[in-house]
Amino acid sequence: MISSINPTIKAFAVLIPGILLGFTFDVFTPLVYFIFILLVTFTLTDIPVIKWMKIFSPFLLVALGFAWMTTLYANQTFSYGDVLFSLWGIEVTTGSILTGISLAFRSLCFVALSLLFALTTDSTKFMLSLMQQCKLPPKITYGVLAGYRFLPIFQHELQILRQAHRIRGIGRTRGIKGRLNQFRRYSIPLLANGIRKAERVAIAMESKGFTGDTDRTHYHKMTVEKKDWLFFAMIVGTFVVVVGMSYYFGYLNIFGKQF
């Protein structure tokens, strides 16, 4: 279902809660919303759980690091409550632990929202949607798409360069000086090939009429339908409901101020 949502509407639906979550410092709001994102991800998409976990697990470690550092070095605004223990002369309070946990769940929400968008969105459709719904100039849109398509080509050319160097007896060198020389051997041919490809693409785009004019027809028409707005209302509306619940139960904390 989510793969068929208009990419621009999906991007705004993910972006708005992601920004607003940055203002909350309680545990309840990001925790409940994180659970909701997981339910949406594993019920309304066909993303494999194993693939999702492989991408998500490194960010889990980063979130734990954020929580630990925030717990130790929280300022006076967030260091409220009783002192639980002291570590290396630093007093850890109830407030600092809750702030650290809140930061960890907020980070996980950002990652989960990003994965929900990235793993269910086709890059070409996203750029076409930005061009048709947000009136992004075709010159920029197709330029970004062309640059994105260059990435696998550069990776293939880098492998060819390495194999060519090995045939000629030039292997990997150790040390800082050797790595700098190796970087120079690879970067100059890749840069030259990139410039040549960019010139060819620019000429091709100009010949096909990809100028700054936004008034043009499209072979792939991106439309905004009722299901797109329903998805937007579900993602953003659920966040509003969670914030309302947090306020009702007395958990809502915005920049250290309890509501």
PDB file of C-alpha atoms in Angstrom:
ATOM      1  CA  MET A   1       0.000   0.000   0.000  1.00  0.00           C
ATOM      2  CA  ILE A   2       2.598   2.563   1.057  1.00  0.00           C
ATOM      3  CA  SER A   3       4.693   1.942  -2.061  1.00  0.00           C
ATOM      4  CA  SER A   4       1.846   3.346  -4.173  1.00  0.00           C
ATOM      5  CA  ILE A   5       1.541   6.579  -2.171  1.00  0.00           C
ATOM      6  CA  ASN A   6       2.566   9.761  -3.958  1.00  0.00           C
ATOM      7  CA  PRO A   7       6.236  10.310  -2.959  1.00  0.00           C
ATOM      8  CA  THR A   8       5.845  14.040  -2.274  1.00  0.00           C
ATOM      9  CA  ILE A   9       2.866  13.520   0.041  1.00  0.00           C
ATOM     10  CA  LYS A  10       4.736  10.680   1.696  1.00  0.00           C
ATOM     11  CA  ALA A  11       7.813  12.880   2.190  1.00  0.00           C
ATOM     12  CA  PHE A  12       5.787  15.637   3.891  1.00  0.00           C
ATOM     13  CA  ALA A  13       3.925  13.056   5.986  1.00  0.00           C
ATOM     14  CA  VAL A  14       7.236  11.721   7.270  1.00  0.00           C
ATOM     15  CA  LEU A  15       8.952  15.102   7.580  1.00  0.00           C
ATOM     16  CA  ILE A  16       6.351  16.883   9.717  1.00  0.00           C
ATOM     17  CA  PRO A  17       6.328  14.398  12.649  1.00  0.00           C
ATOM     18  CA  GLY A  18      10.105  14.070  12.371  1.00  0.00           C
ATOM     19  CA  ILE A  19      10.546  17.819  12.911  1.00  0.00           C
ATOM     20  CA  LEU A  20       7.921  18.111  15.651  1.00  0.00           C
ATOM     21  CA  LEU A  21       9.416  15.193  17.576  1.00  0.00           C
ATOM     22  CA  GLY A  22      12.538  17.286  18.083  1.00  0.00           C
ATOM     23  CA  PHE A  23      10.600  19.550  20.466  1.00  0.00           C
ATOM     24  CA  THR A  24       9.503  16.753  22.825  1.00  0.00           C
ATOM     25  CA  PHE A  25      11.695  15.619  25.701  1.00  0.00           C
ATOM     26  CA  ASP A  26       9.461  13.067  27.418  1.00  0.00           C
ATOM     27  CA  VAL A  27       9.661   9.308  26.994  1.00  0.00           C
ATOM     28  CA  PHE A  28       5.975   8.602  26.392  1.00  0.00           C
ATOM     29  CA  THR A  29       5.521  10.545  23.120  1.00  0.00           C
ATOM     30  CA  PRO A  30       8.440   9.129  21.069  1.00  0.00           C
ATOM     31  CA  LEU A  31       7.977   5.624  22.514  1.00  0.00           C
ATOM     32  CA  VAL A  32       4.299   5.341  21.539  1.00  0.00           C
ATOM     33  CA  TYR A  33       4.912   6.911  18.141  1.00  0.00           C
ATOM     34  CA  PHE A  34       7.853   4.594  17.510  1.00  0.00           C
ATOM     35  CA  ILE A  35       5.608   1.591  18.179  1.00  0.00           C
ATOM     36  CA  PHE A  36       3.061   3.032  15.749  1.00  0.00           C
ATOM     37  CA  ILE A  37       5.728   3.446  13.023  1.00  0.00           C
ATOM     38  CA  LEU A  38       6.789  -0.176  13.507  1.00  0.00           C
ATOM     39  CA  LEU A  39       3.187  -1.342  13.141  1.00  0.00           C
ATOM     40  CA  VAL A  40       2.786   0.649   9.940  1.00  0.00           C
ATOM     41  CA  THR A  41       6.113  -0.589   8.569  1.00  0.00           C
ATOM     42  CA  PHE A  42       5.438  -4.278   9.110  1.00  0.00           C
ATOM     43  CA  THR A  43       1.707  -4.331   8.304  1.00  0.00           C
ATOM     44  CA  LEU A  44       1.290  -1.921   5.380  1.00  0.00           C
ATOM     45  CA  THR A  45       4.546  -2.604   3.516  1.00  0.00           C
ATOM     46  CA  ASP A  46       6.330  -5.626   2.088  1.00  0.00           C
ATOM     47  CA  ILE A  47       9.712  -4.726   3.601  1.00  0.00           C
ATOM     48  CA  PRO A  48      11.477  -7.924   4.786  1.00  0.00           C
ATOM     49  CA  VAL A  49      12.012  -7.882   8.536  1.00  0.00           C
ATOM     50  CA  ILE A  50      15.585  -9.192   8.218  1.00  0.00           C
ATOM     51  CA  LYS A  51      16.525  -6.470   5.723  1.00  0.00           C
ATOM     52  CA  TRP A  52      14.954  -3.804   7.916  1.00  0.00           C
ATOM     53  CA  MET A  53      16.802  -5.047  10.998  1.00  0.00           C
ATOM     54  CA  LYS A  54      20.153  -5.085   9.198  1.00  0.00           C
ATOM     55  CA  ILE A  55      19.746  -1.442   8.254  1.00  0.00           C
ATOM     56  CA  PHE A  56      18.232  -0.412  11.574  1.00  0.00           C
ATOM     57  CA  SER A  57      20.652  -2.151  13.974  1.00  0.00           C
ATOM     58  CA  PRO A  58      23.646   0.229  13.495  1.00  0.00           C
ATOM     59  CA  PHE A  59      21.403   3.204  14.274  1.00  0.00           C
ATOM     60  CA  LEU A  60      20.239   1.432  17.422  1.00  0.00           C
ATOM     61  CA  LEU A  61      23.811   1.474  18.704  1.00  0.00           C
ATOM     62  CA  VAL A  62      24.119   5.159  17.793  1.00  0.00           C
ATOM     63  CA  ALA A  63      20.888   5.927  19.674  1.00  0.00           C
ATOM     64  CA  LEU A  64      22.208   4.111  22.745  1.00  0.00           C
ATOM     65  CA  GLY A  65      25.365   6.216  22.531  1.00  0.00           C
ATOM     66  CA  PHE A  66      23.287   9.396  22.354  1.00  0.00           C
ATOM     67  CA  ALA A  67      21.282   8.293  25.386  1.00  0.00           C
ATOM     68  CA  TRP A  68      24.416   7.523  27.406  1.00  0.00           C
ATOM     69  CA  MET A  69      26.134  10.826  26.611  1.00  0.00           C
ATOM     70  CA  THR A  70      22.960  12.818  27.277  1.00  0.00           C
ATOM     71  CA  THR A  71      22.484  11.064  30.616  1.00  0.00           C
ATOM     72  CA  LEU A  72      25.997  11.972  31.729  1.00  0.00           C
ATOM     73  CA  TYR A  73      26.137  15.529  30.426  1.00  0.00           C
ATOM     74  CA  ALA A  74      22.560  16.830  30.705  1.00  0.00           C
ATOM     75  CA  ASN A  75      22.359  20.493  31.730  1.00  0.00           C
ATOM     76  CA  GLN A  76      20.549  21.851  34.779  1.00  0.00           C
ATOM     77  CA  THR A  77      17.226  22.151  32.952  1.00  0.00           C
ATOM     78  CA  PHE A  78      17.040  18.398  32.402  1.00  0.00           C
ATOM     79  CA  SER A  79      18.906  17.238  35.534  1.00  0.00           C
ATOM     80  CA  TYR A  80      15.863  17.347  37.773  1.00  0.00           C
ATOM     81  CA  GLY A  81      14.831  14.699  40.276  1.00  0.00           C
ATOM     82  CA  ASP A  82      16.775  12.606  42.741  1.00  0.00           C
ATOM     83  CA  VAL A  83      20.408  11.653  42.293  1.00  0.00           C
ATOM     84  CA  LEU A  84      20.514   7.937  41.500  1.00  0.00           C
ATOM     85  CA  PHE A  85      24.268   7.398  41.373  1.00  0.00           C
ATOM     86  CA  SER A  86      27.540   9.159  40.691  1.00  0.00           C
ATOM     87  CA  LEU A  87      29.933   8.172  37.897  1.00  0.00           C
ATOM     88  CA  TRP A  88      33.404   9.729  37.561  1.00  0.00           C
ATOM     89  CA  GLY A  89      32.249  12.616  39.696  1.00  0.00           C
ATOM     90  CA  ILE A  90      29.143  13.193  37.565  1.00  0.00           C
ATOM     91  CA  GLU A  91      25.789  12.928  39.304  1.00  0.00           C
ATOM     92  CA  VAL A  92      23.174  11.025  37.321  1.00  0.00           C
ATOM     93  CA  THR A  93      19.624  12.045  38.166  1.00  0.00           C
ATOM     94  CA  THR A  94      16.193  10.743  37.269  1.00  0.00           C
ATOM     95  CA  GLY A  95      15.652  13.626  34.878  1.00  0.00           C
ATOM     96  CA  SER A  96      18.902  13.073  33.004  1.00  0.00           C
ATOM     97  CA  ILE A  97      18.102   9.366  32.493  1.00  0.00           C
ATOM     98  CA  LEU A  98      14.607  10.157  31.215  1.00  0.00           C
ATOM     99  CA  THR A  99      16.046  12.811  28.881  1.00  0.00           C
ATOM    100  CA  GLY A 100      18.602  10.334  27.553  1.00  0.00           C
ATOM    101  CA  ILE A 101      15.946   7.678  26.947  1.00  0.00           C
ATOM    102  CA  SER A 102      13.747  10.267  25.252  1.00  0.00           C
ATOM    103  CA  LEU A 103      16.598  11.279  22.937  1.00  0.00           C
ATOM    104  CA  ALA A 104      17.215   7.626  22.071  1.00  0.00           C
ATOM    105  CA  PHE A 105      13.574   7.006  21.137  1.00  0.00           C
ATOM    106  CA  ARG A 106      13.414  10.252  19.165  1.00  0.00           C
ATOM    107  CA  SER A 107      16.466   9.147  17.195  1.00  0.00           C
ATOM    108  CA  LEU A 108      14.884   5.760  16.569  1.00  0.00           C
ATOM    109  CA  CYS A 109      11.710   7.474  15.371  1.00  0.00           C
ATOM    110  CA  PHE A 110      13.734   9.529  12.893  1.00  0.00           C
ATOM    111  CA  VAL A 111      15.429   6.375  11.601  1.00  0.00           C
ATOM    112  CA  ALA A 112      12.174   4.400  11.395  1.00  0.00           C
ATOM    113  CA  LEU A 113      10.437   7.213   9.500  1.00  0.00           C
ATOM    114  CA  SER A 114      13.403   7.537   7.142  1.00  0.00           C
ATOM    115  CA  LEU A 115      13.426   3.803   6.442  1.00  0.00           C
ATOM    116  CA  LEU A 116       9.674   3.831   5.897  1.00  0.00           C
ATOM    117  CA  PHE A 117      10.163   6.443   3.202  1.00  0.00           C
ATOM    118  CA  ALA A 118      13.419   5.205   1.657  1.00  0.00           C
ATOM    119  CA  LEU A 119      12.486   1.527   1.399  1.00  0.00           C
ATOM    120  CA  THR A 120       9.047   2.163  -0.117  1.00  0.00           C
ATOM    121  CA  THR A 121       9.858   4.992  -2.550  1.00  0.00           C
ATOM    122  CA  ASP A 122      11.237   4.782  -6.062  1.00  0.00           C
ATOM    123  CA  SER A 123      13.813   7.525  -6.632  1.00  0.00           C
ATOM    124  CA  THR A 124      12.622   8.254 -10.177  1.00  0.00           C
ATOM    125  CA  LYS A 125       8.996   8.609  -9.102  1.00  0.00           C
ATOM    126  CA  PHE A 126      10.053  10.835  -6.212  1.00  0.00           C
ATOM    127  CA  MET A 127      11.875  13.258  -8.528  1.00  0.00           C
ATOM    128  CA  LEU A 128       8.996  13.213 -11.020  1.00  0.00           C
ATOM    129  CA  SER A 129       6.595  13.948  -8.185  1.00  0.00           C
ATOM    130  CA  LEU A 130       8.709  16.877  -7.021  1.00  0.00           C
ATOM    131  CA  MET A 131       8.708  18.209 -10.573  1.00  0.00           C
ATOM    132  CA  GLN A 132       4.964  17.832 -11.095  1.00  0.00           C
ATOM    133  CA  GLN A 133       3.553  18.528  -7.628  1.00  0.00           C
ATOM    134  CA  CYS A 134       6.186  20.944  -6.255  1.00  0.00           C
ATOM    135  CA  LYS A 135       7.063  22.541  -9.624  1.00  0.00           C
ATOM    136  CA  LEU A 136      10.756  21.717  -9.365  1.00  0.00           C
ATOM    137  CA  PRO A 137      12.487  22.752 -12.636  1.00  0.00           C
ATOM    138  CA  PRO A 138      13.077  19.813 -15.019  1.00  0.00           C
ATOM    139  CA  LYS A 139      16.704  20.857 -15.411  1.00  0.00           C
ATOM    140  CA  ILE A 140      17.318  20.211 -11.712  1.00  0.00           C
ATOM    141  CA  THR A 141      15.135  17.098 -11.555  1.00  0.00           C
ATOM    142  CA  TYR A 142      16.716  15.218 -14.425  1.00  0.00           C
ATOM    143  CA  GLY A 143      20.161  16.495 -13.449  1.00  0.00           C
ATOM    144  CA  VAL A 144      19.760  14.897 -10.010  1.00  0.00           C
ATOM    145  CA  LEU A 145      18.467  11.672 -11.573  1.00  0.00           C
ATOM    146  CA  ALA A 146      21.401  11.554 -13.971  1.00  0.00           C
ATOM    147  CA  GLY A 147      23.858  12.135 -11.137  1.00  0.00           C
ATOM    148  CA  TYR A 148      22.199   9.397  -9.082  1.00  0.00           C
ATOM    149  CA  ARG A 149      22.547   6.976 -12.009  1.00  0.00           C
ATOM    150  CA  PHE A 150      26.267   7.768 -12.183  1.00  0.00           C
ATOM    151  CA  LEU A 151      26.967   6.207  -8.773  1.00  0.00           C
ATOM    152  CA  PRO A 152      26.856   2.521  -9.845  1.00  0.00           C
ATOM    153  CA  ILE A 153      28.777   3.447 -13.005  1.00  0.00           C
ATOM    154  CA  PHE A 154      31.574   5.010 -10.945  1.00  0.00           C
ATOM    155  CA  GLN A 155      31.678   1.934  -8.720  1.00  0.00           C
ATOM    156  CA  HIS A 156      32.057  -0.300 -11.785  1.00  0.00           C
ATOM    157  CA  GLU A 157      34.783   1.928 -13.244  1.00  0.00           C
ATOM    158  CA  LEU A 158      36.653   1.896  -9.917  1.00  0.00           C
ATOM    159  CA  GLN A 159      36.673  -1.920  -9.978  1.00  0.00           C
ATOM    160  CA  ILE A 160      38.026  -1.856 -13.546  1.00  0.00           C
ATOM    161  CA  LEU A 161      40.797   0.564 -12.518  1.00  0.00           C
ATOM    162  CA  ARG A 162      41.814  -1.631  -9.590  1.00  0.00           C
ATOM    163  CA  GLN A 163      41.938  -4.731 -11.788  1.00  0.00           C
ATOM    164  CA  ALA A 164      43.960  -2.872 -14.431  1.00  0.00           C
ATOM    165  CA  HIS A 165      46.472  -1.735 -11.797  1.00  0.00           C
ATOM    166  CA  ARG A 166      46.822  -5.266 -10.436  1.00  0.00           C
ATOM    167  CA  ILE A 167      47.500  -6.634 -13.940  1.00  0.00           C
ATOM    168  CA  ARG A 168      50.287  -4.083 -14.289  1.00  0.00           C
ATOM    169  CA  GLY A 169      51.751  -5.082 -10.936  1.00  0.00           C
ATOM    170  CA  ILE A 170      50.513  -2.084  -8.922  1.00  0.00           C
ATOM    171  CA  GLY A 171      48.849  -3.420  -5.796  1.00  0.00           C
ATOM    172  CA  ARG A 172      47.554  -1.788  -2.672  1.00  0.00           C
ATOM    173  CA  THR A 173      50.116   0.211  -0.749  1.00  0.00           C
ATOM    174  CA  ARG A 174      50.311   0.718   2.983  1.00  0.00           C
ATOM    175  CA  GLY A 175      50.895   3.839   4.988  1.00  0.00           C
ATOM    176  CA  ILE A 176      49.506   7.351   4.644  1.00  0.00           C
ATOM    177  CA  LYS A 177      51.758   8.264   1.716  1.00  0.00           C
ATOM    178  CA  GLY A 178      50.832   5.105  -0.153  1.00  0.00           C
ATOM    179  CA  ARG A 179      47.123   5.690   0.365  1.00  0.00           C
ATOM    180  CA  LEU A 180      47.449   9.264  -0.910  1.00  0.00           C
ATOM    181  CA  ASN A 181      49.218   8.034  -4.050  1.00  0.00           C
ATOM    182  CA  GLN A 182      46.559   5.369  -4.495  1.00  0.00           C
ATOM    183  CA  PHE A 183      43.811   7.985  -4.125  1.00  0.00           C
ATOM    184  CA  ARG A 184      45.468  10.133  -6.796  1.00  0.00           C
ATOM    185  CA  ARG A 185      45.783   7.194  -9.206  1.00  0.00           C
ATOM    186  CA  TYR A 186      42.077   6.447  -8.872  1.00  0.00           C
ATOM    187  CA  SER A 187      40.622   9.950  -8.561  1.00  0.00           C
ATOM    188  CA  ILE A 188      42.104  11.517 -11.707  1.00  0.00           C
ATOM    189  CA  PRO A 189      40.747   8.887 -14.192  1.00  0.00           C
ATOM    190  CA  LEU A 190      37.382   8.819 -12.412  1.00  0.00           C
ATOM    191  CA  LEU A 191      37.169  12.616 -12.464  1.00  0.00           C
ATOM    192  CA  ALA A 192      38.044  12.737 -16.176  1.00  0.00           C
ATOM    193  CA  ASN A 193      35.432  10.109 -17.030  1.00  0.00           C
ATOM    194  CA  GLY A 194      32.880  11.911 -14.870  1.00  0.00           C
ATOM    195  CA  ILE A 195      33.461  15.214 -16.696  1.00  0.00           C
ATOM    196  CA  ARG A 196      33.075  13.543 -20.088  1.00  0.00           C
ATOM    197  CA  LYS A 197      29.848  11.800 -19.032  1.00  0.00           C
ATOM    198  CA  ALA A 198      28.470  15.027 -17.527  1.00  0.00           C
ATOM    199  CA  GLU A 199      29.095  16.901 -20.778  1.00  0.00           C
ATOM    200  CA  ARG A 200      27.340  14.195 -22.804  1.00  0.00           C
ATOM    201  CA  VAL A 201      24.359  14.189 -20.450  1.00  0.00           C
ATOM    202  CA  ALA A 202      24.142  17.999 -20.519  1.00  0.00           C
ATOM    203  CA  ILE A 203      24.149  18.037 -24.322  1.00  0.00           C
ATOM    204  CA  ALA A 204      21.545  15.270 -24.432  1.00  0.00           C
ATOM    205  CA  MET A 205      19.289  17.123 -21.962  1.00  0.00           C
ATOM    206  CA  GLU A 206      19.526  20.361 -23.933  1.00  0.00           C
ATOM    207  CA  SER A 207      18.721  18.558 -27.190  1.00  0.00           C
ATOM    208  CA  LYS A 208      15.663  16.908 -25.592  1.00  0.00           C
ATOM    209  CA  GLY A 209      14.357  20.256 -24.314  1.00  0.00           C
ATOM    210  CA  PHE A 210      15.135  19.794 -20.604  1.00  0.00           C
ATOM    211  CA  THR A 211      15.474  23.491 -19.850  1.00  0.00           C
ATOM    212  CA  GLY A 212      14.191  25.549 -16.940  1.00  0.00           C
ATOM    213  CA  ASP A 213      10.672  25.691 -18.394  1.00  0.00           C
ATOM    214  CA  THR A 214       8.182  24.008 -16.037  1.00  0.00           C
ATOM    215  CA  ASP A 215       5.312  24.094 -18.551  1.00  0.00           C
ATOM    216  CA  ARG A 216       5.805  20.757 -20.275  1.00  0.00           C
ATOM    217  CA  THR A 217       4.026  17.453 -20.777  1.00  0.00           C
ATOM    218  CA  HIS A 218       4.957  14.249 -18.942  1.00  0.00           C
ATOM    219  CA  TYR A 219       4.894  10.641 -20.071  1.00  0.00           C
ATOM    220  CA  HIS A 220       4.589   9.414 -16.451  1.00  0.00           C
ATOM    221  CA  LYS A 221       1.863  11.464 -14.822  1.00  0.00           C
ATOM    222  CA  MET A 222       2.085  11.648 -11.014  1.00  0.00           C
ATOM    223  CA  THR A 223      -1.249  12.407  -9.366  1.00  0.00           C
ATOM    224  CA  VAL A 224      -2.441  13.004  -5.820  1.00  0.00           C
ATOM    225  CA  GLU A 225      -5.347  10.765  -4.914  1.00  0.00           C
ATOM    226  CA  LYS A 226      -7.576  10.241  -1.902  1.00  0.00           C
ATOM    227  CA  LYS A 227      -5.401   7.426  -0.523  1.00  0.00           C
ATOM    228  CA  ASP A 228      -2.423   9.793  -0.449  1.00  0.00           C
ATOM    229  CA  TRP A 229      -4.237  12.245   1.795  1.00  0.00           C
ATOM    230  CA  LEU A 230      -5.501   9.372   3.949  1.00  0.00           C
ATOM    231  CA  PHE A 231      -1.913   8.246   4.474  1.00  0.00           C
ATOM    232  CA  PHE A 232      -0.881  11.815   5.314  1.00  0.00           C
ATOM    233  CA  ALA A 233      -3.749  12.123   7.793  1.00  0.00           C
ATOM    234  CA  MET A 234      -2.878   8.767   9.365  1.00  0.00           C
ATOM    235  CA  ILE A 235       0.819   9.572   9.942  1.00  0.00           C
ATOM    236  CA  VAL A 236       0.421  13.193  11.036  1.00  0.00           C
ATOM    237  CA  GLY A 237      -2.921  12.677  12.773  1.00  0.00           C
ATOM    238  CA  THR A 238      -1.581   9.808  14.869  1.00  0.00           C
ATOM    239  CA  PHE A 239       1.276  12.016  15.999  1.00  0.00           C
ATOM    240  CA  VAL A 240      -1.209  14.698  17.088  1.00  0.00           C
ATOM    241  CA  VAL A 241      -3.217  12.052  18.963  1.00  0.00           C
ATOM    242  CA  VAL A 242      -0.083  10.760  20.715  1.00  0.00           C
ATOM    243  CA  VAL A 243       0.869  14.296  21.767  1.00  0.00           C
ATOM    244  CA  GLY A 244      -2.688  14.795  23.051  1.00  0.00           C
ATOM    245  CA  MET A 245      -2.475  11.577  25.045  1.00  0.00           C
ATOM    246  CA  SER A 246       0.894  12.613  26.448  1.00  0.00           C
ATOM    247  CA  TYR A 247      -0.593  15.948  27.541  1.00  0.00           C
ATOM    248  CA  TYR A 248      -3.681  14.269  29.027  1.00  0.00           C
ATOM    249  CA  PHE A 249      -1.649  11.845  31.146  1.00  0.00           C
ATOM    250  CA  GLY A 250       0.794  14.555  32.202  1.00  0.00           C
ATOM    251  CA  TYR A 251       3.870  13.217  30.397  1.00  0.00           C
ATOM    252  CA  LEU A 252       4.323  15.918  27.747  1.00  0.00           C
ATOM    253  CA  ASN A 253       7.638  17.720  28.109  1.00  0.00           C
ATOM    254  CA  ILE A 254       8.683  20.397  25.630  1.00  0.00           C
ATOM    255  CA  PHE A 255      12.226  21.764  26.006  1.00  0.00           C
ATOM    256  CA  GLY A 256      12.269  20.764  29.666  1.00  0.00           C
ATOM    257  CA  LYS A 257       8.910  22.318  30.518  1.00  0.00           C
ATOM    258  CA  GLN A 258       6.325  19.877  31.849  1.00  0.00           C
ATOM    259  CA  PHE A 259       2.723  20.223  30.652  1.00  0.00           C
TER     260      PHE A 259
END
